[in-house]
PDB file of C-alpha atoms in Angstrom:
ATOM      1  CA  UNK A   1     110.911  97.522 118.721  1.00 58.00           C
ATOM      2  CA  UNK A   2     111.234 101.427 117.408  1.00 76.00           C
ATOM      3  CA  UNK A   3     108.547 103.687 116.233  1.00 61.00           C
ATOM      4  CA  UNK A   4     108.590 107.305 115.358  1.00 63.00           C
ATOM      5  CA  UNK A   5     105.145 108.423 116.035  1.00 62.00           C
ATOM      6  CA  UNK A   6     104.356 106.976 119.923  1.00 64.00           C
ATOM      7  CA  UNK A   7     101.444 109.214 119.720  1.00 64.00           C
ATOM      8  CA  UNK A   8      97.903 106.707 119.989  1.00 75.00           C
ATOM      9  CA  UNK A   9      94.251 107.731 119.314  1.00 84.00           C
ATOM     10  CA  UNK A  10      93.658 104.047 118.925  1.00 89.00           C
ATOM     11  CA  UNK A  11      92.839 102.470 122.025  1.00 91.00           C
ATOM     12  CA  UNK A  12      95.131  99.599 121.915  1.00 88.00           C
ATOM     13  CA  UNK A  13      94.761  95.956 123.471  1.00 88.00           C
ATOM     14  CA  UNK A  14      98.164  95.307 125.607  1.00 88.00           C
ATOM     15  CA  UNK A  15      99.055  91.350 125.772  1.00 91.00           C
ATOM     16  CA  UNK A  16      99.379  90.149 128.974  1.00 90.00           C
ATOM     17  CA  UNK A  17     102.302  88.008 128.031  1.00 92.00           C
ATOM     18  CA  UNK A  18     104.914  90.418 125.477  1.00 89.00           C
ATOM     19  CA  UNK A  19     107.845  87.939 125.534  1.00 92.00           C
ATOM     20  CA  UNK A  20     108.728  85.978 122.124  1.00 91.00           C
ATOM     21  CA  UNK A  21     105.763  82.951 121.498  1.00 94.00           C
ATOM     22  CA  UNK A  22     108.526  80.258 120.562  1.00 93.00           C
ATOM     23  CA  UNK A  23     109.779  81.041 124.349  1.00 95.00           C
ATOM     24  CA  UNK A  24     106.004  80.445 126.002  1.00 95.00           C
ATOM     25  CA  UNK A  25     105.359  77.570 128.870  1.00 95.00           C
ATOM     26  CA  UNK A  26     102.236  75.474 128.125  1.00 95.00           C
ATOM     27  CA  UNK A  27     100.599  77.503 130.625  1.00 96.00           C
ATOM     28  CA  UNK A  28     101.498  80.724 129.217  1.00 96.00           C
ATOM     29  CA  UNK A  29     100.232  79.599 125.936  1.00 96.00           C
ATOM     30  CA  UNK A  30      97.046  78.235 127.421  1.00 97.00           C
ATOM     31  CA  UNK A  31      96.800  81.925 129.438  1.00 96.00           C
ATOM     32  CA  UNK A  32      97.370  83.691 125.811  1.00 96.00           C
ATOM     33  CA  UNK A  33      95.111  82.120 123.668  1.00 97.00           C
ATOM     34  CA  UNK A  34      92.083  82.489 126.600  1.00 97.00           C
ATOM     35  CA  UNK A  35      93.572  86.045 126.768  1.00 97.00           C
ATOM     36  CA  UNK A  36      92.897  86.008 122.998  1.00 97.00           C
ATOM     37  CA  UNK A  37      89.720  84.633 122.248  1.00 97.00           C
ATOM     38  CA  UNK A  38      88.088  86.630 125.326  1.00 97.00           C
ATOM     39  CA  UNK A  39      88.844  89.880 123.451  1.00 97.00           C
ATOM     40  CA  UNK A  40      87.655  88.878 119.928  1.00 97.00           C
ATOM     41  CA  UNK A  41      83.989  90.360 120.492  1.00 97.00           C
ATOM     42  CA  UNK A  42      85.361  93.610 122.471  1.00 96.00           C
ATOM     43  CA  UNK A  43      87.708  94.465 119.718  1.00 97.00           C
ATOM     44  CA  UNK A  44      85.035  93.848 116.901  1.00 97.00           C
ATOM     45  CA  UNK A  45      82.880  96.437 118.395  1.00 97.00           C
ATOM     46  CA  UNK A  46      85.544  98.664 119.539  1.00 97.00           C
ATOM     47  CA  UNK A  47      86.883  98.438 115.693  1.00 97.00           C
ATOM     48  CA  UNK A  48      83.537  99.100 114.253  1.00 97.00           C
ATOM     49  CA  UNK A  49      82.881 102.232 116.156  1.00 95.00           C
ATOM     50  CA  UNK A  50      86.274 103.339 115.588  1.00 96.00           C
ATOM     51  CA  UNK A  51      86.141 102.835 112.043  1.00 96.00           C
ATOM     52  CA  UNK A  52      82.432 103.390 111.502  1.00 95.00           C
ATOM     53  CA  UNK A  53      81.789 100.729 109.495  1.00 96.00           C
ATOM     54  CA  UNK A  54      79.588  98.274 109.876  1.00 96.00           C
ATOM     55  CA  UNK A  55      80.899  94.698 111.239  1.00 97.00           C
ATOM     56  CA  UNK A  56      78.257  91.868 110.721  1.00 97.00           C
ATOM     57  CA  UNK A  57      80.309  89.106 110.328  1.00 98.00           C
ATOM     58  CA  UNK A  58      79.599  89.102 106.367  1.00 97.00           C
ATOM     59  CA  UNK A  59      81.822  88.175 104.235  1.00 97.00           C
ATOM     60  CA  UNK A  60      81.074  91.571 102.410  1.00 96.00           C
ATOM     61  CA  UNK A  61      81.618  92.985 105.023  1.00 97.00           C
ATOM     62  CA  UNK A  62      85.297  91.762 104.788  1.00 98.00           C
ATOM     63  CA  UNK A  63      85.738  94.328 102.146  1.00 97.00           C
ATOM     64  CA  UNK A  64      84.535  97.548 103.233  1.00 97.00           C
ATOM     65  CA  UNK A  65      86.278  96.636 106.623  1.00 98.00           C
ATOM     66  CA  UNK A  66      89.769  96.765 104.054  1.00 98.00           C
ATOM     67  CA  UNK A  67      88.994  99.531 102.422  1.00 97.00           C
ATOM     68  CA  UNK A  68      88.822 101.400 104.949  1.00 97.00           C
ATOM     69  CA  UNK A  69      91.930 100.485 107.113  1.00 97.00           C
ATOM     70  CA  UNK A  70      93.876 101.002 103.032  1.00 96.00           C
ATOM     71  CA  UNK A  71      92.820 104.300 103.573  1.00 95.00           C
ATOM     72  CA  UNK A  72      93.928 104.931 107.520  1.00 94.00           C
ATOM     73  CA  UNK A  73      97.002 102.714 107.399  1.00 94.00           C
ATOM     74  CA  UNK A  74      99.910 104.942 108.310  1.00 92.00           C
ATOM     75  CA  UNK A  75     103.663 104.180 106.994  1.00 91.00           C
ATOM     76  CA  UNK A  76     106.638 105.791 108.625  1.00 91.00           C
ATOM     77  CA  UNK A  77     110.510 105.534 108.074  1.00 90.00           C
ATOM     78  CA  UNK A  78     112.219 102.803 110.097  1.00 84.00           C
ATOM     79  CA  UNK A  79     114.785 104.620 112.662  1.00 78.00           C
ATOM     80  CA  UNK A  80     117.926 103.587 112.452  1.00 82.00           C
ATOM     81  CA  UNK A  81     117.867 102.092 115.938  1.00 82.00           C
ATOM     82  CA  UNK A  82     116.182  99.677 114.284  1.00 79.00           C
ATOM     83  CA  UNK A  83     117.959  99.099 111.029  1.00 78.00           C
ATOM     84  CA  UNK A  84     120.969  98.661 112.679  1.00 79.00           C
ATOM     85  CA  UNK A  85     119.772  95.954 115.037  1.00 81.00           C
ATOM     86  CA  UNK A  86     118.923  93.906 112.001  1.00 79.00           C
ATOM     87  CA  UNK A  87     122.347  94.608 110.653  1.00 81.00           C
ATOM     88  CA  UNK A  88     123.979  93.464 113.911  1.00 80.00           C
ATOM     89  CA  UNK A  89     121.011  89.922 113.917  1.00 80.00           C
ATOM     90  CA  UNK A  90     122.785  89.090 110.348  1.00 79.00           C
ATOM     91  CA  UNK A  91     126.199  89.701 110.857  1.00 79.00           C
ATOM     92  CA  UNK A  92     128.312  87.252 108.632  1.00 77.00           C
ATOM     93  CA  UNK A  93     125.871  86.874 105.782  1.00 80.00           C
ATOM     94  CA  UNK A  94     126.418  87.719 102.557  1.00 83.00           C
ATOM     95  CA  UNK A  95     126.953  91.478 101.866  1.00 77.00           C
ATOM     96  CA  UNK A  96     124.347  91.122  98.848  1.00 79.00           C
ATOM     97  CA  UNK A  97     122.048  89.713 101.060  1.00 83.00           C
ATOM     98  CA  UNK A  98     122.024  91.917 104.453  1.00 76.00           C
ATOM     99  CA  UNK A  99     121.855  95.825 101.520  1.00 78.00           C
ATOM    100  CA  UNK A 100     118.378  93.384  99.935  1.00 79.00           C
ATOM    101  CA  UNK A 101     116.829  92.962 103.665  1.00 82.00           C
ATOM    102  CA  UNK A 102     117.573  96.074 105.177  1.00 83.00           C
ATOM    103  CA  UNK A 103     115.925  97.926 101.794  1.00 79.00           C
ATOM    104  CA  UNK A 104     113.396  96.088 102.416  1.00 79.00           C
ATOM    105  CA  UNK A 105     112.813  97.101 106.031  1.00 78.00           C
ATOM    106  CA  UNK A 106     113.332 100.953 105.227  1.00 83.00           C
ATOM    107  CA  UNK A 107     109.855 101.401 105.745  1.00 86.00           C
ATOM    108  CA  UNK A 108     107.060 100.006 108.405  1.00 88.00           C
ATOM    109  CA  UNK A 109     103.913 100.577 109.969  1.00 91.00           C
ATOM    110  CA  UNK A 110     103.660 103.113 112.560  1.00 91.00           C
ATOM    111  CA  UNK A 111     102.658 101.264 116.120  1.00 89.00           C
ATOM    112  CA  UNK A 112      99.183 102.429 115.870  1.00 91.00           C
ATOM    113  CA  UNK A 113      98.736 100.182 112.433  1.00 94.00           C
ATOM    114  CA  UNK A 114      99.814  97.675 113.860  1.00 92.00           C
ATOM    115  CA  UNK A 115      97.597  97.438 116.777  1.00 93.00           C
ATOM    116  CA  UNK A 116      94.754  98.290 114.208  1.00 96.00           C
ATOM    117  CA  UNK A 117      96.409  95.431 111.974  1.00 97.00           C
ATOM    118  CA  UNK A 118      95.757  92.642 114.923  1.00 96.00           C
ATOM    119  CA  UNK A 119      91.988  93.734 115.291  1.00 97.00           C
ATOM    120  CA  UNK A 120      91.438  93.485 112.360  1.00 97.00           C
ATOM    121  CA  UNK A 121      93.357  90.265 112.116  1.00 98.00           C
ATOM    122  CA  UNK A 122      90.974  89.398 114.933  1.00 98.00           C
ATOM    123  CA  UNK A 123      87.441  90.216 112.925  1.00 98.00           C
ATOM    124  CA  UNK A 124      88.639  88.425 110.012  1.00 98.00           C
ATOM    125  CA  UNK A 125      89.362  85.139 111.657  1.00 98.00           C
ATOM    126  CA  UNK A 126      85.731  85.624 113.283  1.00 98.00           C
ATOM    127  CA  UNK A 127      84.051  85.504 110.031  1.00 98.00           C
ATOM    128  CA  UNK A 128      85.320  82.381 108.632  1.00 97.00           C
ATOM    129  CA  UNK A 129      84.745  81.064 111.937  1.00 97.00           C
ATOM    130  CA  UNK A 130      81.130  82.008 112.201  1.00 97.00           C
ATOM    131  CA  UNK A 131      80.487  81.295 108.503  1.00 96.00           C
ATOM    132  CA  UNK A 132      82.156  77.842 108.342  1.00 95.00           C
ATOM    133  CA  UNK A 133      80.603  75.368 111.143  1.00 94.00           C
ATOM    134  CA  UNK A 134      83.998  73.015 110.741  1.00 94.00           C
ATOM    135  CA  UNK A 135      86.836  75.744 111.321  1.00 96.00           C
ATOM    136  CA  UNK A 136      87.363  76.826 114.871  1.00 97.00           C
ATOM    137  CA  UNK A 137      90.237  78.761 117.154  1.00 98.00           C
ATOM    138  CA  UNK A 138      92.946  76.628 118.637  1.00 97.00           C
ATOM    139  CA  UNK A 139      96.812  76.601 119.037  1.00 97.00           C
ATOM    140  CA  UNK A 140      99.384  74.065 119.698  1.00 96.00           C
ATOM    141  CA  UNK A 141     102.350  73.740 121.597  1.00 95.00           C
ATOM    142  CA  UNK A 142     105.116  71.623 119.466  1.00 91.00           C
ATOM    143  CA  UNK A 143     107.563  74.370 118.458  1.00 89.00           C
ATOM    144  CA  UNK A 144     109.588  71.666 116.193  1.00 87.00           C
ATOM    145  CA  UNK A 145     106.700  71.662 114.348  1.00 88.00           C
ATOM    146  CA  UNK A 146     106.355  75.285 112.834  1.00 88.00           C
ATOM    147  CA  UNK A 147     106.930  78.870 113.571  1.00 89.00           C
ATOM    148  CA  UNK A 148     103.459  79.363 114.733  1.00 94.00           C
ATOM    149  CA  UNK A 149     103.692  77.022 117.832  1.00 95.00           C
ATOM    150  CA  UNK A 150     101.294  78.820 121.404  1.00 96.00           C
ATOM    151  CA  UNK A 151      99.801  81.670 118.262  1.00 97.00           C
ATOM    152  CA  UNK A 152      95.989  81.416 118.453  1.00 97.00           C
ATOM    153  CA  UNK A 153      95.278  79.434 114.755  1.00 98.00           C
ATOM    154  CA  UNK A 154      92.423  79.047 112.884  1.00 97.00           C
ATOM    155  CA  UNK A 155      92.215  75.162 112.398  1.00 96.00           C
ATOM    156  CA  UNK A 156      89.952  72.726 110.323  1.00 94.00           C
ATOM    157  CA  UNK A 157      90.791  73.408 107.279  1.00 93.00           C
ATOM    158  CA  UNK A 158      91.993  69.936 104.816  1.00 90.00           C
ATOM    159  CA  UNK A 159      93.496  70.190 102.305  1.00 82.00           C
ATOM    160  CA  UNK A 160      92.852  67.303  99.784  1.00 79.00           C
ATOM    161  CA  UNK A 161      95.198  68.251  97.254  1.00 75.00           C
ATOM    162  CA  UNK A 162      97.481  65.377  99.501  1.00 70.00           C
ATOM    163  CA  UNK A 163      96.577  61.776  99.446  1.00 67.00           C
ATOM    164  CA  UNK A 164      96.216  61.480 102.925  1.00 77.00           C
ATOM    165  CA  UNK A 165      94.280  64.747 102.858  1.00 77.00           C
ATOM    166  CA  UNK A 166      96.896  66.964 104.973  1.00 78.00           C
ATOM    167  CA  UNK A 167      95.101  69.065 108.215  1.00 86.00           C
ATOM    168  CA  UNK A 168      95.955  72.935 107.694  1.00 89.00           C
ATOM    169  CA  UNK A 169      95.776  75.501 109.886  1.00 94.00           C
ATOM    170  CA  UNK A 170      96.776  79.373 109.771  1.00 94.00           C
ATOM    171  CA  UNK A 171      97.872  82.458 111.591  1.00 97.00           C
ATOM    172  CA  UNK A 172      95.325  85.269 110.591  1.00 97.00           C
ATOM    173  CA  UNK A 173      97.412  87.933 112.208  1.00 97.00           C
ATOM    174  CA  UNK A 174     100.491  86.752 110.322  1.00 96.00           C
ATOM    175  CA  UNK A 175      98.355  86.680 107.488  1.00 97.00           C
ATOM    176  CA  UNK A 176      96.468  89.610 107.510  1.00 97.00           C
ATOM    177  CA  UNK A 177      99.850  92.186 108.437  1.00 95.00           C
ATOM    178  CA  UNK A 178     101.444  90.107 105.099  1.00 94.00           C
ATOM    179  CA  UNK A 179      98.593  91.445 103.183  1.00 96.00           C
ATOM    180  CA  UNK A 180      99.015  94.809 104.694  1.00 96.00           C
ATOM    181  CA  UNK A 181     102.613  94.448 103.412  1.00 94.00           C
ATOM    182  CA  UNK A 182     101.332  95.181 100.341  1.00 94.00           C
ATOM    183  CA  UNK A 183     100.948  99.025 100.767  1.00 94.00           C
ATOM    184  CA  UNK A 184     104.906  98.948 100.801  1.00 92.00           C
ATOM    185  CA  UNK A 185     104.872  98.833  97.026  1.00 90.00           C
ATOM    186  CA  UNK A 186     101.477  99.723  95.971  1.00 92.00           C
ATOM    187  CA  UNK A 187      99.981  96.451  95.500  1.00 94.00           C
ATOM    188  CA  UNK A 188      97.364  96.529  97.655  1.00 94.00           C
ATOM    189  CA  UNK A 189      93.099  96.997  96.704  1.00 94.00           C
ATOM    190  CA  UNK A 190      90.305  96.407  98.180  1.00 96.00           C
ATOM    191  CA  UNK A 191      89.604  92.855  97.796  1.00 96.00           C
ATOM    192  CA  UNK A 192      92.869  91.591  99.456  1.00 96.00           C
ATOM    193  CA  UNK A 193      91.128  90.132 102.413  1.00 96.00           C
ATOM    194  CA  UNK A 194      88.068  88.740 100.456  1.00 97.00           C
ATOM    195  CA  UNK A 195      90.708  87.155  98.365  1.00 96.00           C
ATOM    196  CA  UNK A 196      92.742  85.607 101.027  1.00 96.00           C
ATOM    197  CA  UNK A 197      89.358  84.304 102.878  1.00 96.00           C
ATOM    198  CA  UNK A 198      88.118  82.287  99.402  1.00 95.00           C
ATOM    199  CA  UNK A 199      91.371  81.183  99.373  1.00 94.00           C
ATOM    200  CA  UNK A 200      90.704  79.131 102.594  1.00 93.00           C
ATOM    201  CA  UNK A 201      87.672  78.664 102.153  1.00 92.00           C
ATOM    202  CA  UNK A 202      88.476  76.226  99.317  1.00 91.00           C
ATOM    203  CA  UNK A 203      89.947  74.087 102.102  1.00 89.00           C
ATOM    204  CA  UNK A 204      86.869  73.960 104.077  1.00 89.00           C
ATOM    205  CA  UNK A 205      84.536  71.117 103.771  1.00 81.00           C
ATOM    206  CA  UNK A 206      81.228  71.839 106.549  1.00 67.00           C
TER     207      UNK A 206
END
């Protein structure tokens, strides 16, 4: 990966494992996710001090938690290092298609975001958790069966819209960085994460 700014006053959390998760043994997942779930209560009090805000698992507390990383969250241009790996990863595709994606990807989150995007990732998943007795952390193995195979995954959630009721689970660092995405074009406010946890939520039966 390519950043401009390198320069950290973050004090980041390094994986031990930094190789692609659809490429993980079952004990390398296993080693990630205790890796992971070890580190949830560090980084929540590392990110409140950073951030000064107060971190008590609320739900409400889900919002000025956003509100403040909206205001801290740090775009920078994407080097052309970069760009013209992804060029180079979609060779023979449409010409259309490889100008839309590479527009898109003119613009990303400076490393130190997205270190800051993961903790916060982290908190969030912590509050549905200790909020909702029935949702819990977990991960599975099967990478046939989605793109999130050895992530750490919020799971219990059903949802009974499907007749059988269907068993969903979710990334909350893939989840929270999408709604980060949102600064790209302005999109974003406050209540983004609030929003995304009642949308859950409505899958949660305790």
């Amino acid at each position: 990966m390519y950043w401009q700014k390198k320069k950290l006053d973050y004090d980041i959390l390094i994986p031990p494992i930094t190789k692609p998760f659809e490429t993980f043994s079952l004990n390398e997942a296993e080693d990630y996710f205790n890796w992971f779930t070890s580190n949830l209560d560090k980084r929540t009090f590392y990110l409140e001090k950073y951030s000064n805000t107060r971190l008590d698992y609320s739900v409400d507390s889900l919002i000025e938690i956003w509100s403040w990383f909206l205001k801290v969250a740090d775009i920078e241009k994407t080097p052309k290092e970069k760009l013209d790996e992804i060029k180079v990863q979609l060779k023979g595709k449409p010409k259309d298609f490889i100008n839309n994606i590479i527009q898109e990807q003119l613009e990303q989150f400076t490393l130190e975001t997205e270190y800051v995007i993961r903790d916060l990732a982290m908190y969030f998943g912590e509050v549905i958790v200790k909020n909702n007795a029935s949702i819990y952390w977990g991960y599975h193995t099967d990478i046939k069966k989605d793109s999130f195979a050895n992530r750490p995954l919020l799971m219990g959630f059903e949802d009974r819209d499907f007749d059988p009721l269907f068993k969903a689970s979710f990334d909350p660092v893939f989840t929270v960085r999408g709604i980060a995405c949102n600064l790209f074009d302005n999109s974003h406010n406050k209540n983004d994460l609030v929003d995304m946890y009642k949308k859950w939520q409505r899958m949660i039966f305790n």
